[in-house]
PDB file of N, CA and C in Angstrom:
ATOM      1  N   UNK W 786      22.738  -0.590  28.958  1.00 79.00           N
ATOM      2  CA  UNK W 786      23.499  -0.162  30.083  1.00 79.00           C
ATOM      3  C   UNK W 786      24.813   0.586  29.609  1.00 79.00           C
ATOM      4  N   UNK W 787      25.395   0.047  28.641  1.00 74.00           N
ATOM      5  CA  UNK W 787      26.670   0.644  28.128  1.00 74.00           C
ATOM      6  C   UNK W 787      26.346   1.998  27.492  1.00 74.00           C
ATOM      7  N   UNK W 788      25.225   2.129  26.778  1.00 77.00           N
ATOM      8  CA  UNK W 788      24.846   3.409  26.234  1.00 77.00           C
ATOM      9  C   UNK W 788      24.472   4.589  27.129  1.00 77.00           C
ATOM     10  N   UNK W 789      23.880   4.203  28.303  1.00 83.00           N
ATOM     11  CA  UNK W 789      23.370   5.244  29.229  1.00 83.00           C
ATOM     12  C   UNK W 789      24.210   5.493  30.407  1.00 83.00           C
ATOM     13  N   UNK W 790      25.199   4.619  30.824  1.00 80.00           N
ATOM     14  CA  UNK W 790      25.889   4.612  32.057  1.00 80.00           C
ATOM     15  C   UNK W 790      26.478   5.988  32.420  1.00 80.00           C
ATOM     16  N   UNK W 791      26.845   6.736  31.412  1.00 80.00           N
ATOM     17  CA  UNK W 791      27.580   8.053  31.706  1.00 80.00           C
ATOM     18  C   UNK W 791      26.731   9.293  31.392  1.00 80.00           C
ATOM     19  N   UNK W 792      25.293   9.127  31.283  1.00 85.00           N
ATOM     20  CA  UNK W 792      24.464  10.194  31.020  1.00 85.00           C
ATOM     21  C   UNK W 792      24.609  11.328  31.955  1.00 85.00           C
ATOM     22  N   UNK W 793      24.798  11.002  33.227  1.00 84.00           N
ATOM     23  CA  UNK W 793      24.895  12.065  34.315  1.00 84.00           C
ATOM     24  C   UNK W 793      26.350  12.478  34.503  1.00 84.00           C
ATOM     25  N   UNK W 794      27.303  12.085  33.727  1.00 81.00           N
ATOM     26  CA  UNK W 794      28.716  12.341  33.971  1.00 81.00           C
ATOM     27  C   UNK W 794      28.978  13.857  34.064  1.00 81.00           C
ATOM     28  N   UNK W 795      28.402  14.710  33.177  1.00 81.00           N
ATOM     29  CA  UNK W 795      28.565  16.044  33.296  1.00 81.00           C
ATOM     30  C   UNK W 795      28.195  16.712  34.622  1.00 81.00           C
ATOM     31  N   UNK W 796      27.355  15.921  35.354  1.00 76.00           N
ATOM     32  CA  UNK W 796      26.970  16.491  36.780  1.00 76.00           C
ATOM     33  C   UNK W 796      28.024  16.297  37.839  1.00 76.00           C
ATOM     34  N   UNK W 797      29.105  15.421  37.579  1.00 72.00           N
ATOM     35  CA  UNK W 797      30.156  15.225  38.512  1.00 72.00           C
ATOM     36  C   UNK W 797      30.410  13.898  38.777  1.00 72.00           C
ATOM     37  N   UNK W 798      31.117  13.709  39.982  1.00 76.00           N
ATOM     38  CA  UNK W 798      31.686  12.432  40.358  1.00 76.00           C
ATOM     39  C   UNK W 798      30.713  11.258  40.652  1.00 76.00           C
ATOM     40  N   UNK W 799      29.587  11.575  41.191  1.00 79.00           N
ATOM     41  CA  UNK W 799      28.697  10.451  41.497  1.00 79.00           C
ATOM     42  C   UNK W 799      27.623  10.164  40.323  1.00 79.00           C
ATOM     43  N   UNK W 800      28.055  10.236  39.097  1.00 83.00           N
ATOM     44  CA  UNK W 800      27.162  10.088  38.027  1.00 83.00           C
ATOM     45  C   UNK W 800      26.541   8.635  37.850  1.00 83.00           C
ATOM     46  N   UNK W 801      27.412   7.549  38.298  1.00 81.00           N
ATOM     47  CA  UNK W 801      26.915   6.269  38.175  1.00 81.00           C
ATOM     48  C   UNK W 801      25.806   6.005  39.152  1.00 81.00           C
ATOM     49  N   UNK W 802      25.931   6.606  40.423  1.00 84.00           N
ATOM     50  CA  UNK W 802      25.015   6.438  41.449  1.00 84.00           C
ATOM     51  C   UNK W 802      23.688   7.198  40.911  1.00 84.00           C
ATOM     52  N   UNK W 803      23.771   8.355  40.452  1.00 87.00           N
ATOM     53  CA  UNK W 803      22.585   9.071  39.889  1.00 87.00           C
ATOM     54  C   UNK W 803      21.901   8.286  38.959  1.00 87.00           C
ATOM     55  N   UNK W 804      22.531   7.814  37.941  1.00 88.00           N
ATOM     56  CA  UNK W 804      21.855   6.957  36.946  1.00 88.00           C
ATOM     57  C   UNK W 804      21.217   5.676  37.514  1.00 88.00           C
ATOM     58  N   UNK W 805      22.039   4.980  38.483  1.00 88.00           N
ATOM     59  CA  UNK W 805      21.503   3.741  39.046  1.00 88.00           C
ATOM     60  C   UNK W 805      20.198   4.179  39.779  1.00 88.00           C
ATOM     61  N   UNK W 806      20.209   5.225  40.549  1.00 91.00           N
ATOM     62  CA  UNK W 806      18.929   5.660  41.266  1.00 91.00           C
ATOM     63  C   UNK W 806      17.811   6.001  40.205  1.00 91.00           C
ATOM     64  N   UNK W 807      18.036   6.571  39.135  1.00 92.00           N
ATOM     65  CA  UNK W 807      17.019   6.806  38.154  1.00 92.00           C
ATOM     66  C   UNK W 807      16.502   5.481  37.590  1.00 92.00           C
ATOM     67  N   UNK W 808      17.395   4.557  37.360  1.00 93.00           N
ATOM     68  CA  UNK W 808      16.974   3.238  36.825  1.00 93.00           C
ATOM     69  C   UNK W 808      16.167   2.462  37.690  1.00 93.00           C
ATOM     70  N   UNK W 809      16.406   2.579  39.056  1.00 93.00           N
ATOM     71  CA  UNK W 809      15.656   1.878  40.096  1.00 93.00           C
ATOM     72  C   UNK W 809      14.190   2.480  40.011  1.00 93.00           C
ATOM     73  N   UNK W 810      14.087   3.827  39.847  1.00 94.00           N
ATOM     74  CA  UNK W 810      12.971   4.548  39.934  1.00 94.00           C
ATOM     75  C   UNK W 810      12.009   4.160  38.713  1.00 94.00           C
ATOM     76  N   UNK W 811      12.552   3.697  37.603  1.00 95.00           N
ATOM     77  CA  UNK W 811      11.775   3.204  36.438  1.00 95.00           C
ATOM     78  C   UNK W 811      11.774   1.729  36.355  1.00 95.00           C
ATOM     79  N   UNK W 812      12.147   1.068  37.466  1.00 95.00           N
ATOM     80  CA  UNK W 812      12.030  -0.441  37.465  1.00 95.00           C
ATOM     81  C   UNK W 812      12.974  -1.107  36.522  1.00 95.00           C
ATOM     82  N   UNK W 813      14.115  -0.551  36.416  1.00 91.00           N
ATOM     83  CA  UNK W 813      15.137  -1.205  35.507  1.00 91.00           C
ATOM     84  C   UNK W 813      16.194  -1.790  36.335  1.00 91.00           C
ATOM     85  N   UNK W 814      15.978  -2.761  37.246  1.00 89.00           N
ATOM     86  CA  UNK W 814      16.876  -3.267  38.061  1.00 89.00           C
ATOM     87  C   UNK W 814      18.291  -3.903  37.501  1.00 89.00           C
ATOM     88  N   UNK W 815      18.075  -4.610  36.498  1.00 88.00           N
ATOM     89  CA  UNK W 815      19.220  -5.276  35.865  1.00 88.00           C
ATOM     90  C   UNK W 815      20.124  -4.267  35.318  1.00 88.00           C
ATOM     91  N   UNK W 816      19.624  -3.149  34.625  1.00 89.00           N
ATOM     92  CA  UNK W 816      20.493  -2.102  34.015  1.00 89.00           C
ATOM     93  C   UNK W 816      21.059  -1.345  35.312  1.00 89.00           C
ATOM     94  N   UNK W 817      20.363  -1.073  36.332  1.00 90.00           N
ATOM     95  CA  UNK W 817      20.794  -0.304  37.385  1.00 90.00           C
ATOM     96  C   UNK W 817      22.037  -1.113  37.996  1.00 90.00           C
ATOM     97  N   UNK W 818      21.986  -2.380  38.107  1.00 88.00           N
ATOM     98  CA  UNK W 818      23.102  -3.093  38.666  1.00 88.00           C
ATOM     99  C   UNK W 818      24.374  -2.883  37.776  1.00 88.00           C
ATOM    100  N   UNK W 819      24.190  -2.965  36.534  1.00 89.00           N
ATOM    101  CA  UNK W 819      25.314  -2.830  35.671  1.00 89.00           C
ATOM    102  C   UNK W 819      25.919  -1.422  35.711  1.00 89.00           C
ATOM    103  N   UNK W 820      25.079  -0.477  35.715  1.00 88.00           N
ATOM    104  CA  UNK W 820      25.548   0.927  35.674  1.00 88.00           C
ATOM    105  C   UNK W 820      26.297   1.234  37.004  1.00 88.00           C
ATOM    106  N   UNK W 821      25.643   0.735  38.143  1.00 87.00           N
ATOM    107  CA  UNK W 821      26.355   1.061  39.385  1.00 87.00           C
ATOM    108  C   UNK W 821      27.741   0.481  39.484  1.00 87.00           C
ATOM    109  N   UNK W 822      27.921  -0.823  38.866  1.00 88.00           N
ATOM    110  CA  UNK W 822      29.072  -1.477  39.083  1.00 88.00           C
ATOM    111  C   UNK W 822      30.218  -1.120  38.006  1.00 88.00           C
ATOM    112  N   UNK W 823      29.986  -0.095  37.202  1.00 86.00           N
ATOM    113  CA  UNK W 823      31.100   0.269  36.306  1.00 86.00           C
ATOM    114  C   UNK W 823      32.063   1.216  36.934  1.00 86.00           C
ATOM    115  N   UNK W 824      31.657   1.755  38.165  1.00 86.00           N
ATOM    116  CA  UNK W 824      32.454   2.689  38.854  1.00 86.00           C
ATOM    117  C   UNK W 824      33.833   1.891  39.257  1.00 86.00           C
ATOM    118  N   UNK W 825      34.866   2.804  39.284  1.00 88.00           N
ATOM    119  CA  UNK W 825      36.301   2.325  39.491  1.00 88.00           C
ATOM    120  C   UNK W 825      36.332   1.459  40.757  1.00 88.00           C
ATOM    121  N   UNK W 826      35.582   1.854  41.889  1.00 90.00           N
ATOM    122  CA  UNK W 826      35.876   1.244  43.077  1.00 90.00           C
ATOM    123  C   UNK W 826      34.959  -0.103  43.320  1.00 90.00           C
ATOM    124  N   UNK W 827      34.148  -0.458  42.294  1.00 92.00           N
ATOM    125  CA  UNK W 827      33.259  -1.610  42.243  1.00 92.00           C
ATOM    126  C   UNK W 827      33.911  -2.924  41.867  1.00 92.00           C
ATOM    127  N   UNK W 828      35.171  -2.866  41.558  1.00 95.00           N
ATOM    128  CA  UNK W 828      35.775  -4.100  40.993  1.00 95.00           C
ATOM    129  C   UNK W 828      35.665  -5.325  41.790  1.00 95.00           C
ATOM    130  N   UNK W 829      35.698  -5.253  42.991  1.00 96.00           N
ATOM    131  CA  UNK W 829      35.528  -6.383  43.910  1.00 96.00           C
ATOM    132  C   UNK W 829      34.122  -6.920  43.955  1.00 96.00           C
ATOM    133  N   UNK W 830      33.209  -6.196  43.393  1.00 95.00           N
ATOM    134  CA  UNK W 830      31.755  -6.696  43.458  1.00 95.00           C
ATOM    135  C   UNK W 830      31.354  -7.262  42.097  1.00 95.00           C
ATOM    136  N   UNK W 831      32.163  -7.342  41.148  1.00 95.00           N
ATOM    137  CA  UNK W 831      31.914  -7.873  39.856  1.00 95.00           C
ATOM    138  C   UNK W 831      31.712  -9.390  39.914  1.00 95.00           C
ATOM    139  N   UNK W 832      30.545  -9.859  39.424  1.00 93.00           N
ATOM    140  CA  UNK W 832      30.258 -11.283  39.502  1.00 93.00           C
ATOM    141  C   UNK W 832      29.934 -11.899  38.077  1.00 93.00           C
ATOM    142  N   UNK W 833      29.117 -11.204  37.449  1.00 92.00           N
ATOM    143  CA  UNK W 833      28.649 -11.761  36.121  1.00 92.00           C
ATOM    144  C   UNK W 833      29.555 -11.241  35.016  1.00 92.00           C
ATOM    145  N   UNK W 834      29.578 -11.962  33.826  1.00 90.00           N
ATOM    146  CA  UNK W 834      30.305 -11.548  32.635  1.00 90.00           C
ATOM    147  C   UNK W 834      29.780 -10.084  32.259  1.00 90.00           C
ATOM    148  N   UNK W 835      28.421  -9.850  32.288  1.00 90.00           N
ATOM    149  CA  UNK W 835      27.889  -8.545  31.912  1.00 90.00           C
ATOM    150  C   UNK W 835      28.505  -7.480  32.686  1.00 90.00           C
ATOM    151  N   UNK W 836      28.629  -7.636  34.155  1.00 91.00           N
ATOM    152  CA  UNK W 836      29.276  -6.687  34.926  1.00 91.00           C
ATOM    153  C   UNK W 836      30.786  -6.380  34.535  1.00 91.00           C
ATOM    154  N   UNK W 837      31.455  -7.579  34.322  1.00 92.00           N
ATOM    155  CA  UNK W 837      32.880  -7.428  34.067  1.00 92.00           C
ATOM    156  C   UNK W 837      33.186  -6.799  32.635  1.00 92.00           C
ATOM    157  N   UNK W 838      32.320  -7.086  31.715  1.00 90.00           N
ATOM    158  CA  UNK W 838      32.420  -6.542  30.412  1.00 90.00           C
ATOM    159  C   UNK W 838      32.264  -5.078  30.396  1.00 90.00           C
ATOM    160  N   UNK W 839      31.075  -4.621  30.976  1.00 89.00           N
ATOM    161  CA  UNK W 839      30.832  -3.182  31.051  1.00 89.00           C
ATOM    162  C   UNK W 839      31.942  -2.462  31.890  1.00 89.00           C
ATOM    163  N   UNK W 840      32.345  -2.970  32.959  1.00 91.00           N
ATOM    164  CA  UNK W 840      33.360  -2.289  33.784  1.00 91.00           C
ATOM    165  C   UNK W 840      34.708  -2.225  32.902  1.00 91.00           C
ATOM    166  N   UNK W 841      35.089  -3.315  32.308  1.00 91.00           N
ATOM    167  CA  UNK W 841      36.339  -3.211  31.386  1.00 91.00           C
ATOM    168  C   UNK W 841      36.234  -2.386  30.245  1.00 91.00           C
ATOM    169  N   UNK W 842      35.098  -2.389  29.480  1.00 89.00           N
ATOM    170  CA  UNK W 842      34.901  -1.558  28.382  1.00 89.00           C
ATOM    171  C   UNK W 842      34.917  -0.157  28.823  1.00 89.00           C
ATOM    172  N   UNK W 843      34.383   0.232  29.870  1.00 88.00           N
ATOM    173  CA  UNK W 843      34.367   1.521  30.442  1.00 88.00           C
ATOM    174  C   UNK W 843      35.808   2.098  30.675  1.00 88.00           C
ATOM    175  N   UNK W 844      36.584   1.141  31.190  1.00 89.00           N
ATOM    176  CA  UNK W 844      37.984   1.585  31.444  1.00 89.00           C
ATOM    177  C   UNK W 844      38.851   1.633  30.112  1.00 89.00           C
ATOM    178  N   UNK W 845      38.339   1.065  28.974  1.00 87.00           N
ATOM    179  CA  UNK W 845      39.083   1.133  27.731  1.00 87.00           C
ATOM    180  C   UNK W 845      38.633   2.344  26.866  1.00 87.00           C
ATOM    181  N   UNK W 846      37.818   3.209  27.486  1.00 84.00           N
ATOM    182  CA  UNK W 846      37.376   4.485  26.726  1.00 84.00           C
ATOM    183  C   UNK W 846      37.673   5.675  27.585  1.00 84.00           C
ATOM    184  N   UNK W 847      38.306   6.636  26.779  1.00 83.00           N
ATOM    185  CA  UNK W 847      38.704   8.018  27.461  1.00 83.00           C
ATOM    186  C   UNK W 847      38.082   9.063  26.578  1.00 83.00           C
ATOM    187  N   UNK W 848      37.200   9.782  27.043  1.00 80.00           N
ATOM    188  CA  UNK W 848      36.506  10.843  26.221  1.00 80.00           C
ATOM    189  C   UNK W 848      35.848  10.097  25.013  1.00 80.00           C
ATOM    190  N   UNK W 849      36.343  10.372  23.883  1.00 83.00           N
ATOM    191  CA  UNK W 849      35.657   9.711  22.632  1.00 83.00           C
ATOM    192  C   UNK W 849      36.716   8.859  21.965  1.00 83.00           C
ATOM    193  N   UNK W 850      37.548   8.284  22.658  1.00 87.00           N
ATOM    194  CA  UNK W 850      38.623   7.452  22.047  1.00 87.00           C
ATOM    195  C   UNK W 850      38.687   6.130  22.795  1.00 87.00           C
ATOM    196  N   UNK W 851      39.046   5.088  21.980  1.00 91.00           N
ATOM    197  CA  UNK W 851      39.353   3.725  22.681  1.00 91.00           C
ATOM    198  C   UNK W 851      40.783   3.789  23.056  1.00 91.00           C
ATOM    199  N   UNK W 852      41.161   3.529  24.285  1.00 92.00           N
ATOM    200  CA  UNK W 852      42.586   3.519  24.731  1.00 92.00           C
ATOM    201  C   UNK W 852      42.856   2.271  25.486  1.00 92.00           C
ATOM    202  N   UNK W 853      44.166   2.071  25.687  1.00 92.00           N
ATOM    203  CA  UNK W 853      44.560   0.825  26.494  1.00 92.00           C
ATOM    204  C   UNK W 853      44.290   1.157  27.929  1.00 92.00           C
ATOM    205  N   UNK W 854      44.268   0.090  28.709  1.00 93.00           N
ATOM    206  CA  UNK W 854      43.914   0.237  30.181  1.00 93.00           C
ATOM    207  C   UNK W 854      45.037   1.016  30.791  1.00 93.00           C
ATOM    208  N   UNK W 855      46.343   0.862  30.345  1.00 94.00           N
ATOM    209  CA  UNK W 855      47.395   1.680  31.052  1.00 94.00           C
ATOM    210  C   UNK W 855      47.261   3.108  30.749  1.00 94.00           C
ATOM    211  N   UNK W 856      46.796   3.500  29.467  1.00 94.00           N
ATOM    212  CA  UNK W 856      46.478   4.811  29.220  1.00 94.00           C
ATOM    213  C   UNK W 856      45.504   5.480  30.014  1.00 94.00           C
ATOM    214  N   UNK W 857      44.426   4.658  30.288  1.00 92.00           N
ATOM    215  CA  UNK W 857      43.301   5.060  31.137  1.00 92.00           C
ATOM    216  C   UNK W 857      43.754   5.257  32.603  1.00 92.00           C
ATOM    217  N   UNK W 858      44.624   4.425  33.030  1.00 94.00           N
ATOM    218  CA  UNK W 858      45.144   4.546  34.364  1.00 94.00           C
ATOM    219  C   UNK W 858      45.993   5.772  34.496  1.00 94.00           C
ATOM    220  N   UNK W 859      46.850   6.022  33.511  1.00 94.00           N
ATOM    221  CA  UNK W 859      47.654   7.195  33.582  1.00 94.00           C
ATOM    222  C   UNK W 859      46.879   8.494  33.515  1.00 94.00           C
ATOM    223  N   UNK W 860      45.800   8.413  32.692  1.00 91.00           N
ATOM    224  CA  UNK W 860      44.830   9.639  32.624  1.00 91.00           C
ATOM    225  C   UNK W 860      44.201   9.929  33.989  1.00 91.00           C
ATOM    226  N   UNK W 861      43.802   8.658  34.604  1.00 89.00           N
ATOM    227  CA  UNK W 861      43.062   8.925  35.952  1.00 89.00           C
ATOM    228  C   UNK W 861      44.078   9.509  36.908  1.00 89.00           C
ATOM    229  N   UNK W 862      45.318   9.063  36.886  1.00 92.00           N
ATOM    230  CA  UNK W 862      46.291   9.609  37.837  1.00 92.00           C
ATOM    231  C   UNK W 862      46.597  11.124  37.681  1.00 92.00           C
ATOM    232  N   UNK W 863      46.523  11.610  36.294  1.00 92.00           N
ATOM    233  CA  UNK W 863      46.678  12.959  35.945  1.00 92.00           C
ATOM    234  C   UNK W 863      45.480  13.854  36.523  1.00 92.00           C
ATOM    235  N   UNK W 864      44.363  13.203  36.335  1.00 87.00           N
ATOM    236  CA  UNK W 864      43.065  13.838  36.836  1.00 87.00           C
ATOM    237  C   UNK W 864      42.941  13.990  38.219  1.00 87.00           C
ATOM    238  N   UNK W 865      43.607  13.168  39.025  1.00 86.00           N
ATOM    239  CA  UNK W 865      43.470  13.111  40.504  1.00 86.00           C
ATOM    240  C   UNK W 865      44.929  13.004  41.119  1.00 86.00           C
ATOM    241  N   UNK W 866      45.745  14.198  40.902  1.00 87.00           N
ATOM    242  CA  UNK W 866      47.002  14.220  41.449  1.00 87.00           C
ATOM    243  C   UNK W 866      47.009  14.154  42.928  1.00 87.00           C
ATOM    244  N   UNK W 867      47.970  13.513  43.488  1.00 83.00           N
ATOM    245  CA  UNK W 867      48.094  13.573  45.000  1.00 83.00           C
ATOM    246  C   UNK W 867      47.102  12.666  45.604  1.00 83.00           C
ATOM    247  N   UNK W 868      46.374  11.727  44.973  1.00 79.00           N
ATOM    248  CA  UNK W 868      45.489  10.777  45.518  1.00 79.00           C
ATOM    249  C   UNK W 868      45.844   9.294  45.249  1.00 79.00           C
ATOM    250  N   UNK W 869      47.214   8.996  44.971  1.00 88.00           N
ATOM    251  CA  UNK W 869      47.688   7.732  44.818  1.00 88.00           C
ATOM    252  C   UNK W 869      47.853   6.896  46.017  1.00 88.00           C
ATOM    253  N   UNK W 870      46.784   6.444  46.461  1.00 93.00           N
ATOM    254  CA  UNK W 870      46.856   5.650  47.754  1.00 93.00           C
ATOM    255  C   UNK W 870      47.149   4.155  47.494  1.00 93.00           C
ATOM    256  N   UNK W 871      47.415   3.404  48.527  1.00 95.00           N
ATOM    257  CA  UNK W 871      47.622   1.895  48.411  1.00 95.00           C
ATOM    258  C   UNK W 871      46.310   1.320  47.759  1.00 95.00           C
ATOM    259  N   UNK W 872      45.140   1.816  48.104  1.00 95.00           N
ATOM    260  CA  UNK W 872      43.851   1.347  47.677  1.00 95.00           C
ATOM    261  C   UNK W 872      43.723   1.548  46.083  1.00 95.00           C
ATOM    262  N   UNK W 873      44.153   2.691  45.707  1.00 94.00           N
ATOM    263  CA  UNK W 873      44.017   2.954  44.129  1.00 94.00           C
ATOM    264  C   UNK W 873      44.996   2.015  43.455  1.00 94.00           C
ATOM    265  N   UNK W 874      46.253   1.876  44.015  1.00 95.00           N
ATOM    266  CA  UNK W 874      47.220   1.004  43.233  1.00 95.00           C
ATOM    267  C   UNK W 874      46.611  -0.453  43.301  1.00 95.00           C
ATOM    268  N   UNK W 875      46.031  -0.899  44.380  1.00 97.00           N
ATOM    269  CA  UNK W 875      45.584  -2.233  44.401  1.00 97.00           C
ATOM    270  C   UNK W 875      44.373  -2.459  43.309  1.00 97.00           C
ATOM    271  N   UNK W 876      43.524  -1.399  43.302  1.00 96.00           N
ATOM    272  CA  UNK W 876      42.426  -1.514  42.350  1.00 96.00           C
ATOM    273  C   UNK W 876      43.012  -1.502  40.880  1.00 96.00           C
ATOM    274  N   UNK W 877      43.953  -0.674  40.671  1.00 96.00           N
ATOM    275  CA  UNK W 877      44.562  -0.667  39.334  1.00 96.00           C
ATOM    276  C   UNK W 877      45.147  -2.081  39.009  1.00 96.00           C
ATOM    277  N   UNK W 878      45.658  -2.738  39.980  1.00 97.00           N
ATOM    278  CA  UNK W 878      46.299  -4.096  39.782  1.00 97.00           C
ATOM    279  C   UNK W 878      45.169  -5.143  39.401  1.00 97.00           C
ATOM    280  N   UNK W 879      44.034  -5.023  40.118  1.00 97.00           N
ATOM    281  CA  UNK W 879      42.881  -5.760  39.956  1.00 97.00           C
ATOM    282  C   UNK W 879      42.257  -5.572  38.487  1.00 97.00           C
ATOM    283  N   UNK W 880      42.225  -4.344  38.126  1.00 96.00           N
ATOM    284  CA  UNK W 880      41.893  -4.022  36.718  1.00 96.00           C
ATOM    285  C   UNK W 880      42.699  -4.754  35.619  1.00 96.00           C
ATOM    286  N   UNK W 881      43.934  -4.753  35.985  1.00 96.00           N
ATOM    287  CA  UNK W 881      45.107  -5.414  35.111  1.00 96.00           C
ATOM    288  C   UNK W 881      44.754  -6.954  35.100  1.00 96.00           C
ATOM    289  N   UNK W 882      44.436  -7.433  36.264  1.00 95.00           N
ATOM    290  CA  UNK W 882      44.109  -8.944  36.410  1.00 95.00           C
ATOM    291  C   UNK W 882      42.762  -9.253  35.586  1.00 95.00           C
ATOM    292  N   UNK W 883      41.775  -8.395  35.695  1.00 95.00           N
ATOM    293  CA  UNK W 883      40.541  -8.535  34.959  1.00 95.00           C
ATOM    294  C   UNK W 883      40.824  -8.536  33.388  1.00 95.00           C
ATOM    295  N   UNK W 884      41.710  -7.586  33.010  1.00 93.00           N
ATOM    296  CA  UNK W 884      42.065  -7.568  31.578  1.00 93.00           C
ATOM    297  C   UNK W 884      42.678  -8.805  31.162  1.00 93.00           C
ATOM    298  N   UNK W 885      43.646  -9.413  31.914  1.00 93.00           N
ATOM    299  CA  UNK W 885      44.288 -10.607  31.714  1.00 93.00           C
ATOM    300  C   UNK W 885      43.263 -11.828  31.558  1.00 93.00           C
ATOM    301  N   UNK W 886      42.438 -11.899  32.617  1.00 90.00           N
ATOM    302  CA  UNK W 886      41.357 -12.970  32.677  1.00 90.00           C
ATOM    303  C   UNK W 886      40.471 -12.965  31.497  1.00 90.00           C
ATOM    304  N   UNK W 887      40.121 -11.725  30.994  1.00 88.00           N
ATOM    305  CA  UNK W 887      39.226 -11.612  29.957  1.00 88.00           C
ATOM    306  C   UNK W 887      39.955 -11.952  28.621  1.00 88.00           C
ATOM    307  N   UNK W 888      41.218 -11.575  28.465  1.00 86.00           N
ATOM    308  CA  UNK W 888      41.994 -11.845  27.239  1.00 86.00           C
ATOM    309  C   UNK W 888      42.024 -13.369  27.025  1.00 86.00           C
ATOM    310  N   UNK W 889      42.300 -14.089  28.334  1.00 83.00           N
ATOM    311  CA  UNK W 889      42.482 -15.574  28.161  1.00 83.00           C
ATOM    312  C   UNK W 889      41.089 -16.224  27.820  1.00 83.00           C
ATOM    313  N   UNK W 890      40.058 -15.669  28.485  1.00 78.00           N
ATOM    314  CA  UNK W 890      38.615 -16.260  28.199  1.00 78.00           C
ATOM    315  C   UNK W 890      38.371 -16.067  26.725  1.00 78.00           C
ATOM    316  N   UNK W 891      38.529 -14.869  26.241  1.00 76.00           N
ATOM    317  CA  UNK W 891      38.184 -14.651  24.765  1.00 76.00           C
ATOM    318  C   UNK W 891      39.039 -15.423  23.822  1.00 76.00           C
ATOM    319  N   UNK W 892      40.272 -15.607  24.095  1.00 70.00           N
ATOM    320  CA  UNK W 892      41.194 -16.374  23.182  1.00 70.00           C
ATOM    321  C   UNK W 892      40.824 -17.842  23.154  1.00 70.00           C
ATOM    322  N   UNK W 893      40.316 -18.276  24.388  1.00 65.00           N
ATOM    323  CA  UNK W 893      39.872 -19.764  24.423  1.00 65.00           C
ATOM    324  C   UNK W 893      38.637 -20.014  23.633  1.00 65.00           C
ATOM    325  N   UNK W 894      37.781 -18.900  23.590  1.00 59.00           N
ATOM    326  CA  UNK W 894      36.547 -19.089  22.834  1.00 59.00           C
ATOM    327  C   UNK W 894      36.683 -19.245  21.432  1.00 59.00           C
ATOM    328  N   UNK W 895      37.763 -18.633  20.802  1.00 55.00           N
ATOM    329  CA  UNK W 895      38.066 -18.680  19.413  1.00 55.00           C
ATOM    330  C   UNK W 895      39.045 -19.736  19.079  1.00 55.00           C
TER     331      UNK W 895
END
């Protein structure tokens, strides 16, 4: 799922939905679920660790680089000027909470 989730990204905004539809068509339901949930707006629907990891990993990548979550948020704001709604801000805060929760979980494991 991590390798293929952005295959349709050059086609535009709804790339996650396009790949999810393709995966349903070839009976790959589990991968379809992961791909669809990596989208920025899906954070409230994340339930499994697989979903959370793919979502968070996607937010830690920008083009061909690994970046901080804050860098990714800043880049998103630059790409979408004038769209800084309360909903966007709340979603960004939830992303930071996810990052915090994951860092605690990982540090406890080691």
